[in-house]
Amino acid sequence: MFRIGGARIAKAGARNFGTKAQPPSRLRNAVWTTSGIVIGGLGYLYLTDASAGFHKYVSTPLMRQLDAEQAHQLAIGSMKRGVCPVDRSTDDSVLEIELWGKSVTNPIGVAAGFDKNGEAIDALFGLGFGSVEIGSITPEAQEGNARPRIFRVEDSDAVINRMGLPNCGVVSAGERLRSRFWRHLASQSKQQGESVATLSSSVNRSAVAGRLLGVNVGKCKGSGDDSFDDYVTGLQKLGPYADYVVINVSCPNVTNMKANGNVEVLERTVEAVMKARNKMSGEYRPPVVLKIGPDNDLQQLRVIAQVAMDYRVDGIIATNTTRQRPGVIGVKEEGGLSGAPLKDMALATTREMYRLTQGKMAIIGCGGIRTAEDALAFAKAGASCVQVYSSMTMDGPGKAREIKDGVVRLLKGRKWADVVGEDARRK
């Protein structure tokens, strides 16, 4: 009995010894689930942060393997579907500026040309830009010039484009802007308990607190060289939904902008646009800004400044792209050059326009701005705010935050507004 019992005991012991101990399955599952949620959440926060190194060193270089226009279309398509990172940081108060009576949380904007049809406005504001300028938009939709029409100049950190103002036209763009504006107001009305009518008379046309929406208008390809009706149409149709309207008289990729080099045509154009603005119905009349090129000599700049002051234009963007090729060797593609080689020309134009307008007009600096040092140099030259474009396509969606953080460090407690025009005051 003992032997048998012992055998039984041994067998039972062997059977028990060979059976693996089972950990509490509920605890194990809870640990794995919690870990997965934490890791996934952190990964999501990282990848959706515009400042994450992933975008500068991985996603943007990958995008640059595509054809330039394909990459641009992919970026806009992703943005309008909400598939893009955001800037989660709060702007430092030293960056706050005031333009045309409106408060803006920072002076870094995105230039016209990136979002031609106003499809990614909210995504661009989400990247931390203080202003977003869409367009150029013409009265009629047009395809622009034949492809290929965008070329990267990698060795010079530059881009050449000869797009020719492709866009959806004022009807389509106007409907998109109108729908967006009222949709935002309806949402804010529910949140704040105020009527849509009350909000519509007090909010920025961007419908985002502390942000400005600019609309850049241009001429149709078939319009006369000395005509100005297209600008008036653009202003009338799109102005009600813009914090400012830009009259693009300087695009180097079209052949019918005689106002870019003819004083009489420029004056007639500015006069017609300002009259149309002043006659707009309703209480709201958007500021009008003139976008000029970098290729003007001093005498031409004097004339532009005088015309702008005579007709009380609200601001000047300095500058558009250039047909010149400063510092770019061996590139034969035609079109407007942007990026780093343009900076000195744009900076010099900004400085002259600030001086010639006696600091009484908002100057928006644009051209070759890639770093905080660049942005601050434009401010000291007289720029109330600045715009970037090419550098964002080169360095990724964190460009606005990168420049803003750098400017705050360089200001050392001073305010952006305090340094605007500093170069002129030193003389």
Short mmCIF file of C-alpha atoms in Angstrom, two decimals:
data_model
loop_
_atom_site.label_atom_id
_atom_site.label_comp_id
_atom_site.label_asym_id
_atom_site.label_seq_id
_atom_site.Cartn_x
_atom_site.Cartn_y
_atom_site.Cartn_z
CA MET A 1 0.00 0.00 0.00
CA PHE A 2 2.74 2.29 0.89
CA ARG A 3 4.60 1.54 -2.29
CA ILE A 4 1.52 1.94 -4.32
CA GLY A 5 0.55 5.02 -2.43
CA GLY A 6 4.08 6.31 -2.83
CA ALA A 7 3.94 5.67 -6.51
CA ARG A 8 0.72 7.49 -6.63
CA ILE A 9 2.19 10.30 -4.64
CA ALA A 10 5.27 10.43 -6.90
CA LYS A 11 3.14 10.48 -9.97
CA ALA A 12 0.98 13.17 -8.57
CA GLY A 13 4.07 15.10 -7.61
CA ALA A 14 5.53 14.66 -11.06
CA ARG A 15 2.29 15.74 -12.60
CA ASN A 16 2.12 18.80 -10.39
CA PHE A 17 5.79 19.59 -10.97
CA GLY A 18 5.33 19.53 -14.76
CA THR A 19 2.41 21.94 -14.69
CA LYS A 20 3.46 25.62 -15.24
CA ALA A 21 2.36 28.15 -12.70
CA GLN A 22 -0.17 30.54 -14.26
CA PRO A 23 0.23 34.25 -13.41
CA PRO A 24 -2.93 36.23 -12.76
CA SER A 25 -4.17 36.78 -16.34
CA ARG A 26 -6.20 39.87 -15.44
CA LEU A 27 -3.19 41.66 -13.98
CA ARG A 28 -1.00 40.73 -16.94
CA ASN A 29 -3.58 41.95 -19.44
CA ALA A 30 -4.05 45.18 -17.51
CA VAL A 31 -0.29 45.84 -17.49
CA TRP A 32 0.03 45.23 -21.24
CA THR A 33 -3.04 47.31 -22.03
CA THR A 34 -1.89 50.21 -19.89
CA SER A 35 1.62 50.06 -21.37
CA GLY A 36 0.21 50.02 -24.87
CA ILE A 37 -2.02 53.01 -24.16
CA VAL A 38 0.85 55.00 -22.61
CA ILE A 39 3.32 54.18 -25.39
CA GLY A 40 0.71 54.79 -28.07
CA GLY A 41 -0.34 58.05 -26.47
CA LEU A 42 3.22 59.29 -26.17
CA GLY A 43 3.90 58.26 -29.75
CA TYR A 44 0.80 60.07 -30.92
CA LEU A 45 1.74 63.22 -29.03
CA TYR A 46 5.25 63.09 -30.46
CA LEU A 47 4.28 62.48 -34.08
CA THR A 48 1.54 65.10 -34.00
CA ASP A 49 3.86 67.74 -32.51
CA ALA A 50 5.04 70.06 -35.28
CA SER A 51 8.35 70.55 -33.46
CA ALA A 52 9.16 66.84 -33.30
CA GLY A 53 12.47 65.96 -34.91
CA PHE A 54 10.70 63.22 -36.87
CA HIS A 55 9.20 65.80 -39.20
CA LYS A 56 12.43 67.68 -39.84
CA TYR A 57 14.69 64.66 -40.20
CA VAL A 58 12.39 61.93 -41.52
CA SER A 59 9.03 62.92 -43.01
CA THR A 60 10.17 66.12 -44.74
CA PRO A 61 13.29 64.54 -46.35
CA LEU A 62 11.05 61.71 -47.55
CA MET A 63 8.65 64.22 -49.08
CA ARG A 64 11.57 65.84 -50.85
CA GLN A 65 12.19 62.59 -52.72
CA LEU A 66 8.99 63.28 -54.63
CA ASP A 67 8.60 65.69 -57.52
CA ALA A 68 8.30 69.19 -56.04
CA GLU A 69 4.72 69.78 -57.18
CA GLN A 70 3.63 66.27 -56.17
CA ALA A 71 5.07 66.85 -52.70
CA HIS A 72 3.23 70.17 -52.48
CA GLN A 73 -0.07 68.59 -53.51
CA LEU A 74 0.41 65.77 -51.00
CA ALA A 75 1.08 68.27 -48.22
CA ILE A 76 -2.05 70.31 -49.02
CA GLY A 77 -4.16 67.16 -49.39
CA SER A 78 -3.02 65.88 -46.00
CA MET A 79 -3.57 69.23 -44.31
CA LYS A 80 -7.11 69.73 -45.59
CA ARG A 81 -7.97 66.27 -44.23
CA GLY A 82 -6.50 67.11 -40.85
CA VAL A 83 -3.56 64.71 -41.22
CA CYS A 84 -0.84 67.02 -39.97
CA PRO A 85 0.98 67.95 -36.77
CA VAL A 86 0.21 70.96 -34.58
CA ASP A 87 2.08 73.52 -32.52
CA ARG A 88 1.01 72.90 -28.92
CA SER A 89 3.07 75.68 -27.35
CA THR A 90 1.69 79.06 -26.32
CA ASP A 91 3.22 82.11 -27.96
CA ASP A 92 5.37 84.25 -25.68
CA SER A 93 3.87 87.67 -25.03
CA VAL A 94 7.01 89.41 -26.39
CA LEU A 95 5.96 88.24 -29.86
CA GLU A 96 2.55 89.91 -29.80
CA ILE A 97 1.98 92.62 -32.39
CA GLU A 98 -0.87 94.81 -33.58
CA LEU A 99 -1.72 95.14 -37.26
CA TRP A 100 -4.51 97.40 -38.51
CA GLY A 101 -6.06 97.54 -35.06
CA LYS A 102 -6.03 93.77 -34.57
CA SER A 103 -3.95 91.87 -32.06
CA VAL A 104 -1.80 89.01 -33.40
CA THR A 105 -0.05 86.57 -31.07
CA ASN A 106 3.10 86.33 -33.19
CA PRO A 107 4.65 88.00 -36.27
CA ILE A 108 5.49 84.84 -38.26
CA GLY A 109 3.20 84.19 -41.22
CA VAL A 110 3.04 81.87 -44.21
CA ALA A 111 3.26 83.56 -47.60
CA ALA A 112 0.85 83.28 -50.50
CA GLY A 113 1.56 80.44 -52.91
CA PHE A 114 1.57 77.57 -50.45
CA ASP A 115 -2.19 77.33 -49.98
CA LYS A 116 -3.37 78.76 -53.29
CA ASN A 117 -7.04 77.87 -52.92
CA GLY A 118 -7.60 78.27 -49.18
CA GLU A 119 -7.92 74.55 -48.53
CA ALA A 120 -5.58 74.23 -45.53
CA ILE A 121 -6.13 77.46 -43.59
CA ASP A 122 -6.91 75.89 -40.23
CA ALA A 123 -4.08 73.38 -40.52
CA LEU A 124 -1.61 76.22 -41.16
CA PHE A 125 -2.91 78.17 -38.18
CA GLY A 126 -2.48 74.93 -36.25
CA LEU A 127 1.22 74.95 -37.12
CA GLY A 128 1.53 78.18 -35.13
CA PHE A 129 1.56 80.86 -37.80
CA GLY A 130 0.25 84.25 -36.74
CA SER A 131 -1.03 84.94 -40.24
CA VAL A 132 -1.90 82.82 -43.24
CA GLU A 133 -2.07 84.31 -46.72
CA ILE A 134 -3.83 82.33 -49.44
CA GLY A 135 -3.75 82.80 -53.22
CA SER A 136 -3.06 84.31 -55.62
CA ILE A 137 -6.69 83.98 -56.66
CA THR A 138 -7.98 85.30 -59.98
CA PRO A 139 -11.57 86.05 -61.07
CA GLU A 140 -11.66 82.91 -63.25
CA ALA A 141 -10.18 79.53 -62.46
CA GLN A 142 -7.00 78.82 -64.43
CA GLU A 143 -4.48 76.01 -64.83
CA GLY A 144 -1.33 78.10 -64.86
CA ASN A 145 1.76 77.28 -66.90
CA ALA A 146 2.73 73.89 -68.28
CA ARG A 147 4.48 71.34 -66.03
CA PRO A 148 7.12 70.84 -64.79
CA ARG A 149 7.02 74.26 -63.16
CA ILE A 150 8.63 73.93 -59.70
CA PHE A 151 12.33 73.16 -59.33
CA ARG A 152 14.40 72.70 -56.21
CA VAL A 153 17.92 74.14 -56.20
CA GLU A 154 19.33 72.01 -53.41
CA ASP A 155 22.86 73.45 -53.33
CA SER A 156 21.51 76.97 -52.81
CA ASP A 157 18.55 76.23 -50.50
CA ALA A 158 16.35 77.77 -53.16
CA VAL A 159 13.29 77.08 -55.27
CA ILE A 160 12.44 78.25 -58.78
CA ASN A 161 8.81 78.27 -59.81
CA ARG A 162 6.95 79.35 -62.91
CA MET A 163 3.49 78.29 -61.77
CA GLY A 164 1.63 81.10 -63.54
CA LEU A 165 -1.04 81.59 -60.83
CA PRO A 166 -2.99 78.32 -61.03
CA ASN A 167 -6.08 78.56 -58.80
CA CYS A 168 -9.75 77.71 -58.43
CA GLY A 169 -11.11 81.23 -59.10
CA VAL A 170 -12.98 83.67 -56.88
CA VAL A 171 -16.33 81.84 -56.96
CA SER A 172 -14.98 78.57 -55.58
CA ALA A 173 -12.54 80.28 -53.19
CA GLY A 174 -15.25 82.69 -52.00
CA GLU A 175 -17.63 79.87 -51.19
CA ARG A 176 -14.90 78.02 -49.29
CA LEU A 177 -13.98 81.12 -47.27
CA ARG A 178 -17.61 82.00 -46.57
CA SER A 179 -18.48 78.48 -45.45
CA ARG A 180 -15.43 78.28 -43.21
CA PHE A 181 -16.11 81.66 -41.60
CA TRP A 182 -19.72 80.96 -40.69
CA ARG A 183 -18.94 77.40 -39.59
CA HIS A 184 -16.38 78.72 -37.12
CA LEU A 185 -18.78 81.38 -35.88
CA ALA A 186 -21.55 78.85 -35.35
CA SER A 187 -19.19 76.72 -33.27
CA GLN A 188 -18.03 79.71 -31.21
CA SER A 189 -21.62 80.81 -30.70
CA LYS A 190 -22.45 77.49 -29.04
CA GLN A 191 -19.34 77.60 -26.87
CA GLN A 192 -19.60 81.23 -25.78
CA GLY A 193 -23.35 81.66 -25.69
CA GLU A 194 -23.25 84.70 -27.96
CA SER A 195 -25.24 85.13 -31.13
CA VAL A 196 -23.58 84.60 -34.50
CA ALA A 197 -24.55 88.15 -35.47
CA THR A 198 -22.73 89.57 -32.44
CA LEU A 199 -19.63 87.50 -33.08
CA SER A 200 -19.52 88.36 -36.78
CA SER A 201 -18.99 92.03 -35.99
CA SER A 202 -16.20 91.48 -33.48
CA VAL A 203 -14.04 88.52 -34.53
CA ASN A 204 -11.18 88.51 -37.01
CA ARG A 205 -12.01 87.28 -40.49
CA SER A 206 -9.67 84.39 -39.75
CA ALA A 207 -12.28 83.38 -37.16
CA VAL A 208 -9.34 82.46 -34.91
CA ALA A 209 -8.39 84.70 -32.00
CA GLY A 210 -5.02 86.37 -32.44
CA ARG A 211 -4.63 85.25 -36.07
CA LEU A 212 -5.01 87.05 -39.40
CA LEU A 213 -6.16 85.66 -42.74
CA GLY A 214 -4.84 87.37 -45.87
CA VAL A 215 -6.18 86.89 -49.39
CA ASN A 216 -3.83 87.56 -52.30
CA VAL A 217 -5.59 88.47 -55.57
CA GLY A 218 -4.11 88.49 -59.06
CA LYS A 219 -4.94 88.89 -62.74
CA CYS A 220 -6.27 86.30 -65.16
CA LYS A 221 -3.87 85.23 -67.88
CA GLY A 222 -6.02 86.71 -70.62
CA SER A 223 -6.57 90.12 -69.04
CA GLY A 224 -5.05 93.24 -70.58
CA ASP A 225 -1.59 94.37 -69.55
CA ASP A 226 -2.81 97.66 -68.10
CA SER A 227 -6.16 96.45 -66.75
CA PHE A 228 -7.09 96.55 -63.07
CA ASP A 229 -10.61 95.10 -63.09
CA ASP A 230 -9.43 91.67 -61.90
CA TYR A 231 -7.99 93.18 -58.72
CA VAL A 232 -11.23 95.03 -58.04
CA THR A 233 -13.25 91.85 -58.60
CA GLY A 234 -11.02 89.87 -56.26
CA LEU A 235 -11.29 92.53 -53.58
CA GLN A 236 -15.08 92.75 -53.84
CA LYS A 237 -15.69 89.00 -53.87
CA LEU A 238 -13.15 87.89 -51.28
CA GLY A 239 -12.53 91.00 -49.17
CA PRO A 240 -15.46 90.41 -46.81
CA TYR A 241 -13.73 87.24 -45.56
CA ALA A 242 -10.17 88.57 -45.34
CA ASP A 243 -8.34 90.38 -42.56
CA TYR A 244 -6.33 91.99 -45.36
CA VAL A 245 -6.31 91.80 -49.17
CA VAL A 246 -3.05 91.72 -51.13
CA ILE A 247 -2.83 93.23 -54.61
CA ASN A 248 -0.22 91.14 -56.41
CA VAL A 249 1.32 93.42 -59.03
CA SER A 250 4.72 91.72 -59.06
CA CYS A 251 4.42 88.04 -60.02
CA PRO A 252 7.35 87.30 -62.36
CA ASN A 253 5.62 84.28 -63.90
CA VAL A 254 2.92 86.11 -65.85
CA THR A 255 3.39 88.58 -68.67
CA ASN A 256 0.44 90.92 -68.23
CA MET A 257 1.28 92.75 -64.99
CA LYS A 258 2.29 96.09 -66.45
CA ALA A 259 1.74 97.74 -63.07
CA ASN A 260 4.98 96.09 -61.94
CA GLY A 261 7.08 98.40 -64.08
CA ASN A 262 4.84 101.20 -65.31
CA VAL A 263 4.15 104.04 -62.89
CA GLU A 264 0.99 105.22 -64.60
CA VAL A 265 -0.54 101.75 -64.66
CA LEU A 266 0.46 101.18 -61.02
CA GLU A 267 -1.17 104.43 -59.95
CA ARG A 268 -4.39 103.71 -61.87
CA THR A 269 -4.50 100.23 -60.37
CA VAL A 270 -3.99 101.41 -56.80
CA GLU A 271 -6.49 104.23 -57.24
CA ALA A 272 -9.16 101.87 -58.60
CA VAL A 273 -8.64 99.29 -55.87
CA MET A 274 -8.72 101.82 -53.04
CA LYS A 275 -11.87 103.45 -54.42
CA ALA A 276 -13.53 100.05 -54.64
CA ARG A 277 -12.47 99.22 -51.09
CA ASN A 278 -13.83 102.49 -49.74
CA LYS A 279 -17.16 101.89 -51.48
CA MET A 280 -17.66 98.37 -50.13
CA SER A 281 -21.06 97.93 -48.52
CA GLY A 282 -21.41 97.20 -44.83
CA GLU A 283 -19.24 98.28 -41.95
CA TYR A 284 -16.24 96.10 -42.77
CA ARG A 285 -13.64 97.23 -45.29
CA PRO A 286 -10.43 95.14 -45.33
CA PRO A 287 -6.96 96.71 -45.30
CA VAL A 288 -5.31 96.69 -48.73
CA VAL A 289 -1.66 95.63 -49.09
CA LEU A 290 0.55 95.99 -52.15
CA LYS A 291 2.98 93.17 -52.95
CA ILE A 292 6.07 94.39 -54.78
CA GLY A 293 9.08 92.69 -56.33
CA PRO A 294 12.75 92.78 -55.27
CA ASP A 295 14.08 94.00 -58.61
CA ASN A 296 13.14 97.68 -58.33
CA ASP A 297 15.83 100.34 -58.18
CA LEU A 298 15.75 103.18 -55.66
CA GLN A 299 13.87 105.56 -57.95
CA GLN A 300 11.18 102.96 -58.61
CA LEU A 301 10.85 102.30 -54.89
CA ARG A 302 10.41 106.04 -54.28
CA VAL A 303 7.53 106.11 -56.76
CA ILE A 304 5.90 103.01 -55.26
CA ALA A 305 6.15 104.47 -51.77
CA GLN A 306 4.69 107.78 -52.90
CA VAL A 307 1.76 106.13 -54.68
CA ALA A 308 1.08 103.94 -51.66
CA MET A 309 1.05 106.93 -49.32
CA ASP A 310 -0.96 109.16 -51.66
CA TYR A 311 -3.78 106.62 -51.88
CA ARG A 312 -3.44 105.49 -48.25
CA VAL A 313 -2.59 101.87 -48.94
CA ASP A 314 -2.48 99.98 -45.66
CA GLY A 315 0.71 98.02 -46.15
CA ILE A 316 3.42 96.69 -48.46
CA ILE A 317 4.82 93.17 -48.79
CA ALA A 318 8.53 93.19 -49.62
CA THR A 319 9.01 91.06 -51.62
CA ASN A 320 7.84 88.65 -54.29
CA THR A 321 10.24 86.24 -56.05
CA THR A 322 12.92 87.44 -58.48
CA ARG A 323 13.92 86.66 -62.05
CA GLN A 324 17.53 87.31 -61.10
CA ARG A 325 19.81 84.47 -59.96
CA PRO A 326 21.94 85.89 -57.11
CA GLY A 327 24.40 83.27 -55.94
CA VAL A 328 22.83 80.53 -58.06
CA ILE A 329 25.17 79.00 -60.65
CA GLY A 330 24.39 76.69 -63.54
CA VAL A 331 20.59 76.74 -63.24
CA LYS A 332 18.84 77.49 -66.52
CA GLU A 333 15.20 77.05 -65.50
CA GLU A 334 13.06 80.15 -65.94
CA GLY A 335 10.77 81.49 -63.23
CA GLY A 336 10.80 83.28 -59.92
CA LEU A 337 13.59 82.46 -57.48
CA SER A 338 12.80 82.13 -53.76
CA GLY A 339 14.69 80.86 -50.75
CA ALA A 340 18.04 81.81 -49.23
CA PRO A 341 19.50 83.67 -52.27
CA LEU A 342 16.58 86.10 -52.21
CA LYS A 343 17.11 87.23 -48.62
CA ASP A 344 19.53 90.12 -49.16
CA MET A 345 17.40 91.62 -51.94
CA ALA A 346 14.19 91.33 -49.92
CA LEU A 347 15.86 92.70 -46.79
CA ALA A 348 17.23 95.71 -48.66
CA THR A 349 13.81 96.42 -50.17
CA THR A 350 12.17 96.15 -46.76
CA ARG A 351 14.65 98.61 -45.29
CA GLU A 352 14.12 101.12 -48.11
CA MET A 353 10.33 100.89 -48.05
CA TYR A 354 10.28 101.47 -44.29
CA ARG A 355 12.48 104.52 -44.74
CA LEU A 356 10.56 105.88 -47.72
CA THR A 357 7.19 105.48 -45.98
CA GLN A 358 8.66 107.03 -42.82
CA GLY A 359 7.58 104.07 -40.73
CA LYS A 360 3.92 105.05 -41.14
CA MET A 361 2.87 101.94 -43.05
CA ALA A 362 2.95 98.24 -42.18
CA ILE A 363 5.77 96.50 -44.04
CA ILE A 364 5.62 92.71 -44.30
CA GLY A 365 9.03 91.16 -44.90
CA CYS A 366 9.16 88.13 -47.18
CA GLY A 367 12.02 86.39 -48.96
CA GLY A 368 14.70 83.94 -47.82
CA ILE A 369 13.70 83.90 -44.14
CA ARG A 370 14.83 80.62 -42.60
CA THR A 371 16.10 81.38 -39.10
CA ALA A 372 15.22 83.49 -36.09
CA GLU A 373 18.20 85.69 -36.95
CA ASP A 374 16.76 86.28 -40.41
CA ALA A 375 13.34 87.19 -39.00
CA LEU A 376 14.81 89.61 -36.48
CA ALA A 377 16.95 91.24 -39.17
CA PHE A 378 13.77 91.99 -41.14
CA ALA A 379 12.11 93.42 -38.02
CA LYS A 380 15.04 95.75 -37.42
CA ALA A 381 14.89 96.77 -41.07
CA GLY A 382 11.25 97.80 -40.57
CA ALA A 383 9.06 94.71 -41.00
CA SER A 384 6.03 94.70 -38.73
CA CYS A 385 5.81 90.97 -39.42
CA VAL A 386 7.40 88.41 -41.75
CA GLN A 387 6.37 85.53 -43.98
CA VAL A 388 8.01 82.20 -44.81
CA TYR A 389 7.33 79.59 -47.47
CA SER A 390 10.36 77.93 -49.07
CA SER A 391 12.08 77.33 -45.73
CA MET A 392 9.02 75.48 -44.43
CA THR A 393 9.14 73.11 -47.39
CA MET A 394 12.83 72.52 -46.70
CA ASP A 395 12.77 72.15 -42.91
CA GLY A 396 9.28 70.89 -42.17
CA PRO A 397 6.11 71.91 -40.33
CA GLY A 398 7.91 73.01 -37.18
CA LYS A 399 9.35 76.08 -38.89
CA ALA A 400 7.01 78.60 -37.23
CA ARG A 401 7.75 77.30 -33.72
CA GLU A 402 11.48 77.08 -34.44
CA ILE A 403 11.65 80.71 -35.52
CA LYS A 404 9.39 81.94 -32.71
CA ASP A 405 11.43 80.22 -30.01
CA GLY A 406 14.65 81.53 -31.50
CA VAL A 407 13.33 85.09 -31.72
CA VAL A 408 12.26 85.02 -28.07
CA ARG A 409 15.79 84.02 -27.06
CA LEU A 410 17.36 86.72 -29.24
CA LEU A 411 15.04 89.44 -27.93
CA LYS A 412 16.29 88.83 -24.36
CA GLY A 413 13.17 90.24 -22.75
CA ARG A 414 12.49 92.95 -25.31
CA LYS A 415 9.39 92.90 -27.49
CA TRP A 416 9.28 92.34 -31.24
CA ALA A 417 7.32 95.58 -31.64
CA ASP A 418 10.14 97.49 -29.92
CA VAL A 419 12.78 96.48 -32.48
CA VAL A 420 10.73 97.14 -35.64
CA GLY A 421 12.63 99.84 -37.60
CA GLU A 422 15.55 99.87 -35.17
CA ASP A 423 18.09 100.15 -38.00
CA ALA A 424 16.52 103.40 -39.21
CA ARG A 425 16.46 104.88 -35.72
CA ARG A 426 20.17 104.26 -35.26
CA LYS A 427 21.08 106.49 -38.21
#
